[in-house]
mmCIF file of C-alpha atoms in Angstrom:
data_model
loop_
_atom_site.group_PDB
_atom_site.id
_atom_site.type_symbol
_atom_site.label_atom_id
_atom_site.label_comp_id
_atom_site.label_asym_id
_atom_site.label_seq_id
_atom_site.Cartn_x
_atom_site.Cartn_y
_atom_site.Cartn_z
ATOM 1 C CA MET A 1 33.573 42.214 -8.385
ATOM 2 C CA ARG A 2 36.792 40.222 -8.671
ATOM 3 C CA LYS A 3 39.669 41.613 -10.613
ATOM 4 C CA PHE A 4 42.246 39.565 -12.447
ATOM 5 C CA PRO A 5 44.880 40.770 -14.868
ATOM 6 C CA TYR A 6 43.040 42.102 -17.914
ATOM 7 C CA ILE A 7 39.738 40.442 -16.728
ATOM 8 C CA GLU A 8 36.851 41.660 -14.565
ATOM 9 C CA ILE A 9 34.071 39.198 -13.513
ATOM 10 C CA ASP A 10 30.763 40.390 -12.097
ATOM 11 C CA LEU A 11 29.658 37.510 -9.827
ATOM 12 C CA LYS A 12 26.009 38.633 -9.766
ATOM 13 C CA THR A 13 25.774 38.638 -13.556
ATOM 14 C CA ASP A 14 27.516 35.267 -13.710
ATOM 15 C CA ILE A 15 25.006 33.648 -11.303
ATOM 16 C CA LEU A 16 22.015 35.025 -13.176
ATOM 17 C CA ALA A 17 23.373 33.716 -16.455
ATOM 18 C CA PHE A 18 23.953 30.285 -14.938
ATOM 19 C CA ALA A 19 20.417 30.212 -13.499
ATOM 20 C CA ALA A 20 18.981 31.112 -16.910
ATOM 21 C CA PHE A 21 21.014 28.317 -18.480
ATOM 22 C CA VAL A 22 19.724 25.765 -15.939
ATOM 23 C CA MET A 23 16.113 26.847 -16.514
ATOM 24 C CA ALA A 24 16.509 26.604 -20.275
ATOM 25 C CA LEU A 25 18.104 23.169 -19.967
ATOM 26 C CA GLY A 26 15.280 22.033 -17.685
ATOM 27 C CA GLY A 27 12.714 23.180 -20.239
ATOM 28 C CA VAL A 28 14.447 21.226 -22.979
ATOM 29 C CA LEU A 29 14.568 18.108 -20.797
ATOM 30 C CA VAL A 30 10.860 18.381 -19.941
ATOM 31 C CA GLN A 31 9.968 18.784 -23.611
ATOM 32 C CA GLY A 32 12.129 15.795 -24.457
ATOM 33 C CA TYR A 33 10.441 13.723 -21.745
ATOM 34 C CA HIS A 34 6.957 14.504 -23.061
ATOM 35 C CA PHE A 35 8.096 13.764 -26.628
ATOM 36 C CA VAL A 36 9.407 10.334 -25.653
ATOM 37 C CA ARG A 37 6.423 9.711 -23.357
ATOM 38 C CA GLY A 38 3.969 9.969 -26.264
ATOM 39 C CA ALA A 39 0.249 9.294 -25.909
ATOM 40 C CA GLN A 40 -0.888 8.253 -22.428
ATOM 41 C CA VAL A 41 -4.125 6.316 -22.878
ATOM 42 C CA THR A 42 -6.224 5.054 -19.965
ATOM 43 C CA LEU A 43 -8.986 2.493 -20.525
ATOM 44 C CA PHE A 44 -11.759 2.567 -17.925
ATOM 45 C CA PRO A 45 -13.649 -0.520 -16.735
ATOM 46 C CA PRO A 46 -17.363 -0.580 -17.627
ATOM 47 C CA GLU A 47 -19.888 -0.106 -14.844
ATOM 48 C CA GLN A 48 -22.332 -2.453 -16.539
ATOM 49 C CA VAL A 49 -22.172 -5.313 -19.049
ATOM 50 C CA ILE A 50 -25.032 -6.110 -21.414
ATOM 51 C CA MET A 51 -25.813 -9.796 -21.962
ATOM 52 C CA ILE A 52 -28.086 -10.797 -24.841
ATOM 53 C CA PHE A 53 -28.976 -14.222 -26.223
ATOM 54 C CA TYR A 54 -28.965 -13.425 -29.929
ATOM 55 C CA GLN A 55 -30.587 -15.400 -32.744
ATOM 56 C CA TYR A 56 -28.462 -15.069 -35.869
ATOM 57 C CA HIS A 57 -30.823 -16.767 -38.310
ATOM 58 C CA PRO A 58 -34.599 -17.398 -38.160
ATOM 59 C CA LYS A 59 -34.082 -21.015 -39.173
ATOM 60 C CA ASP A 60 -31.548 -21.566 -36.403
ATOM 61 C CA GLU A 61 -33.421 -21.812 -33.102
ATOM 62 C CA LYS A 62 -30.217 -21.557 -31.105
ATOM 63 C CA ARG A 63 -29.441 -18.233 -29.452
ATOM 64 C CA TYR A 64 -25.862 -17.242 -28.811
ATOM 65 C CA LEU A 65 -24.394 -14.988 -26.164
ATOM 66 C CA ARG A 66 -23.429 -11.484 -27.231
ATOM 67 C CA LEU A 67 -21.978 -8.885 -24.889
ATOM 68 C CA GLY A 68 -22.147 -5.121 -24.845
ATOM 69 C CA ALA A 69 -20.395 -2.508 -22.728
ATOM 70 C CA ARG A 70 -19.488 1.153 -22.585
ATOM 71 C CA VAL A 71 -15.820 1.518 -23.517
ATOM 72 C CA ALA A 72 -14.240 4.798 -22.429
ATOM 73 C CA TYR A 73 -10.737 6.267 -22.720
ATOM 74 C CA THR A 74 -8.721 9.334 -21.827
ATOM 75 C CA ASN A 75 -5.456 10.458 -23.411
ATOM 76 C CA ASP A 76 -3.275 12.452 -21.019
ATOM 77 C CA GLY A 77 -0.485 12.882 -23.556
ATOM 78 C CA GLU A 78 0.848 16.296 -24.550
ATOM 79 C CA THR A 79 -0.518 18.168 -27.572
ATOM 80 C CA GLY A 80 0.173 16.293 -30.790
ATOM 81 C CA HIS A 81 0.482 12.875 -29.136
ATOM 82 C CA ASN A 82 -2.756 11.338 -30.340
ATOM 83 C CA ALA A 83 -3.728 7.661 -30.316
ATOM 84 C CA VAL A 84 -5.961 5.501 -32.496
ATOM 85 C CA VAL A 85 -8.100 2.637 -31.235
ATOM 86 C CA GLU A 86 -7.500 -0.166 -33.731
ATOM 87 C CA LYS A 87 -9.532 -3.018 -32.238
ATOM 88 C CA GLU A 88 -11.482 -3.900 -29.092
ATOM 89 C CA THR A 89 -12.347 -7.300 -27.642
ATOM 90 C CA ILE A 90 -14.195 -8.588 -24.600
ATOM 91 C CA SER A 91 -13.520 -11.956 -22.991
ATOM 92 C CA PHE A 92 -14.240 -14.234 -20.036
ATOM 93 C CA GLU A 93 -13.435 -17.775 -18.910
ATOM 94 C CA LEU A 94 -15.695 -20.707 -18.094
ATOM 95 C CA ASP A 95 -14.282 -24.040 -16.894
ATOM 96 C CA GLY A 96 -10.813 -22.990 -18.005
ATOM 97 C CA VAL A 97 -11.918 -22.116 -21.541
ATOM 98 C CA ARG A 98 -11.495 -18.536 -22.710
ATOM 99 C CA TYR A 99 -14.269 -17.033 -24.821
ATOM 100 C CA GLU A 100 -13.621 -13.859 -26.791
ATOM 101 C CA GLN A 101 -15.842 -11.507 -28.770
ATOM 102 C CA GLN A 102 -14.734 -8.699 -31.080
ATOM 103 C CA TRP A 103 -16.218 -5.240 -31.533
ATOM 104 C CA GLN A 104 -19.011 -5.266 -34.070
ATOM 105 C CA SER A 105 -20.920 -1.985 -33.863
ATOM 106 C CA VAL A 106 -21.689 1.089 -31.811
ATOM 107 C CA HIS A 107 -25.133 0.754 -30.236
ATOM 108 C CA LYS A 108 -27.431 2.498 -27.823
ATOM 109 C CA PHE A 109 -28.732 0.131 -25.186
ATOM 110 C CA THR A 110 -32.076 1.006 -23.609
ATOM 111 C CA GLY A 111 -34.951 -0.666 -21.772
ATOM 112 C CA THR A 112 -34.968 -2.324 -18.388
ATOM 113 C CA GLU A 113 -32.308 -4.579 -16.938
ATOM 114 C CA ALA A 114 -34.489 -7.601 -17.700
ATOM 115 C CA SER A 115 -35.464 -6.470 -21.193
ATOM 116 C CA VAL A 116 -32.598 -4.842 -23.038
ATOM 117 C CA LYS A 117 -33.232 -3.161 -26.393
ATOM 118 C CA THR A 118 -30.541 -2.222 -28.886
ATOM 119 C CA GLU A 119 -30.390 0.639 -31.356
ATOM 120 C CA TYR A 120 -27.750 0.540 -34.095
ATOM 121 C CA ILE A 121 -25.653 3.717 -34.354
ATOM 122 C CA SER A 122 -22.717 2.822 -36.611
ATOM 123 C CA GLU A 123 -20.187 0.135 -37.361
ATOM 124 C CA ALA A 124 -17.248 -0.189 -35.009
ATOM 125 C CA LYS A 125 -14.168 1.258 -36.673
ATOM 126 C CA PRO A 126 -10.766 2.719 -35.746
ATOM 127 C CA GLU A 127 -11.218 5.919 -33.806
ATOM 128 C CA PRO A 128 -8.727 8.615 -32.764
ATOM 129 C CA ILE A 129 -8.237 9.779 -29.189
ATOM 130 C CA GLN A 130 -6.863 13.307 -29.363
ATOM 131 C CA ALA A 131 -4.303 14.380 -26.761
ATOM 132 C CA GLY A 132 -6.012 15.874 -23.726
ATOM 133 C CA ASN A 133 -9.403 14.439 -24.720
ATOM 134 C CA ALA A 134 -11.679 11.505 -23.869
ATOM 135 C CA ILE A 135 -14.026 9.280 -25.868
ATOM 136 C CA SER A 136 -16.832 6.972 -24.786
ATOM 137 C CA ARG A 137 -19.109 4.671 -26.791
ATOM 138 C CA GLU A 138 -21.374 1.686 -26.172
ATOM 139 C CA ILE A 139 -19.923 -1.241 -28.099
ATOM 140 C CA TYR A 140 -21.895 -4.321 -29.149
ATOM 141 C CA PHE A 141 -19.510 -7.268 -29.374
ATOM 142 C CA ALA A 142 -19.962 -10.513 -31.295
ATOM 143 C CA PRO A 143 -18.182 -13.884 -31.398
ATOM 144 C CA HIS A 144 -15.947 -14.553 -34.395
ATOM 145 C CA SER A 145 -14.538 -17.739 -35.834
ATOM 146 C CA ILE A 146 -10.962 -18.611 -34.959
ATOM 147 C CA ARG A 147 -8.276 -19.919 -37.271
ATOM 148 C CA CYS A 148 -7.593 -23.649 -37.152
ATOM 149 C CA THR A 149 -4.824 -25.436 -39.040
ATOM 150 C CA GLN A 150 -4.205 -29.079 -39.903
ATOM 151 C CA LYS A 151 -1.726 -29.218 -37.019
ATOM 152 C CA GLN A 152 -4.603 -28.524 -34.598
ATOM 153 C CA PRO A 153 -6.989 -31.487 -35.013
ATOM 154 C CA ASP A 154 -8.899 -30.611 -31.820
ATOM 155 C CA CYS A 155 -9.337 -26.958 -32.758
ATOM 156 C CA ASN A 156 -12.934 -25.724 -32.909
ATOM 157 C CA VAL A 157 -13.464 -22.930 -35.425
ATOM 158 C CA GLU A 158 -16.662 -21.857 -33.671
ATOM 159 C CA LYS A 159 -15.307 -22.076 -30.126
ATOM 160 C CA ASN A 160 -16.362 -18.511 -29.299
ATOM 161 C CA TYR A 161 -19.997 -19.138 -30.241
ATOM 162 C CA LEU A 162 -21.480 -19.969 -26.862
ATOM 163 C CA THR A 163 -25.198 -20.779 -26.725
ATOM 164 C CA GLY A 164 -27.345 -19.190 -24.066
ATOM 165 C CA ILE A 165 -28.042 -22.591 -22.480
ATOM 166 C CA ASP A 166 -24.334 -23.453 -22.308
ATOM 167 C CA PHE A 167 -23.575 -20.049 -20.819
ATOM 168 C CA LEU A 168 -26.221 -20.475 -18.119
ATOM 169 C CA ASN A 169 -24.897 -23.933 -17.289
ATOM 170 C CA GLY A 170 -21.363 -22.544 -17.174
ATOM 171 C CA ILE A 171 -22.082 -19.742 -14.707
ATOM 172 C CA ALA A 172 -24.485 -21.726 -12.516
ATOM 173 C CA GLY A 173 -21.746 -22.718 -10.085
ATOM 174 C CA LEU A 174 -19.929 -19.380 -10.039
ATOM 175 C CA GLU A 175 -20.059 -16.550 -7.528
ATOM 176 C CA GLN A 176 -18.435 -14.044 -9.889
ATOM 177 C CA LEU A 177 -17.640 -13.812 -13.582
ATOM 178 C CA LYS A 178 -14.550 -11.847 -14.580
ATOM 179 C CA ILE A 179 -14.960 -9.724 -17.710
ATOM 180 C CA THR A 180 -11.891 -8.357 -19.490
ATOM 181 C CA ILE A 181 -11.890 -5.661 -22.160
ATOM 182 C CA SER A 182 -8.788 -5.404 -24.306
ATOM 183 C CA SER A 183 -7.923 -2.547 -26.650
ATOM 184 C CA LYS A 184 -5.285 -2.620 -29.386
ATOM 185 C CA LEU A 185 -3.909 0.826 -30.190
ATOM 186 C CA PHE A 186 -2.412 1.545 -33.589
ATOM 187 C CA ASP A 187 1.395 1.288 -33.654
ATOM 188 C CA VAL A 188 1.472 0.047 -30.043
ATOM 189 C CA LYS A 189 2.570 -3.566 -29.590
ATOM 190 C CA LYS A 190 1.021 -4.351 -26.209
ATOM 191 C CA PRO A 191 -2.778 -4.045 -25.835
ATOM 192 C CA ILE A 192 -4.195 -2.258 -22.810
ATOM 193 C CA ARG A 193 -6.617 -4.250 -20.666
ATOM 194 C CA VAL A 194 -9.061 -3.658 -17.854
ATOM 195 C CA SER A 195 -11.248 -6.098 -15.928
ATOM 196 C CA CYS A 196 -14.341 -6.037 -13.753
ATOM 197 C CA LEU A 197 -16.421 -8.608 -11.869
ATOM 198 C CA ILE A 198 -20.076 -9.553 -12.295
ATOM 199 C CA ASP A 199 -21.825 -11.049 -9.267
ATOM 200 C CA VAL A 200 -23.541 -14.243 -10.367
ATOM 201 C CA ASP A 201 -26.744 -14.932 -8.441
ATOM 202 C CA THR A 202 -30.180 -16.453 -8.952
ATOM 203 C CA ALA A 203 -31.583 -13.062 -10.039
ATOM 204 C CA LEU A 204 -29.112 -12.770 -12.938
ATOM 205 C CA ILE A 205 -29.622 -16.380 -14.030
ATOM 206 C CA GLY A 206 -33.387 -15.998 -13.772
ATOM 207 C CA LYS A 207 -33.470 -12.869 -15.958
ATOM 208 C CA LEU A 208 -31.301 -14.484 -18.614
ATOM 209 C CA ALA A 209 -33.392 -17.652 -18.597
ATOM 210 C CA ALA A 210 -36.711 -15.799 -18.718
ATOM 211 C CA PHE A 211 -35.972 -12.822 -20.968
ATOM 212 C CA GLY A 212 -32.770 -13.752 -22.822
ATOM 213 C CA SER A 213 -31.087 -10.545 -21.690
ATOM 214 C CA ALA A 214 -29.706 -8.806 -18.616
ATOM 215 C CA ALA A 215 -27.581 -5.810 -17.718
ATOM 216 C CA PRO A 216 -25.712 -6.644 -14.511
ATOM 217 C CA SER A 217 -23.325 -4.268 -12.786
ATOM 218 C CA CYS A 218 -19.642 -4.992 -13.277
ATOM 219 C CA TRP A 219 -17.534 -4.060 -10.274
ATOM 220 C CA PRO A 220 -13.834 -3.078 -10.324
ATOM 221 C CA GLU A 221 -11.598 -5.890 -9.142
ATOM 222 C CA SER A 222 -10.290 -3.758 -6.281
ATOM 223 C CA SER A 223 -13.756 -3.037 -4.841
#
């Protein structure tokens, strides 16, 4: 113990008090970090992509490509930092043209790889991802019209509607087809995206040509 005029300081007590202050300050900083950090959502790439040549109307003999995939998330944010999936899309490119489909419904895909069957579960709608939890659903996507203005004379409103024949012709010369799933989270400006690669071979093309459906594996880009 040091003694000064009129003052006595116990060094041991002083050190313990300082240590307690540092620990309390550290706790406040950690809490502040997690508060600012918010929801931490991870979107996983699908292991498989469903391809179906879909006939929209009995009087229209054309069949158009629709895609399906399991879309899964985790939210590693702290308690209270939830997220909401606002919209999901799936896209790919052929000959430099990007084709996009939007979420349509939640389905259950069954059957064999060469004969895929679909079972409607519910419409696709915004869904919360609670902090510390995960969600997973099989989403059936569909092409949608795009907006064209008078300033875009070459714009094709139905650009995303790709017939099965055109799709087969487009992938015939490819070794791989890159599939990208994009998810827009509510109140988050930048969508999160994940991609995977489908190996294009004669087996895949043959199944699509013969049965109008296939369920090829989709491999992570890093594999």
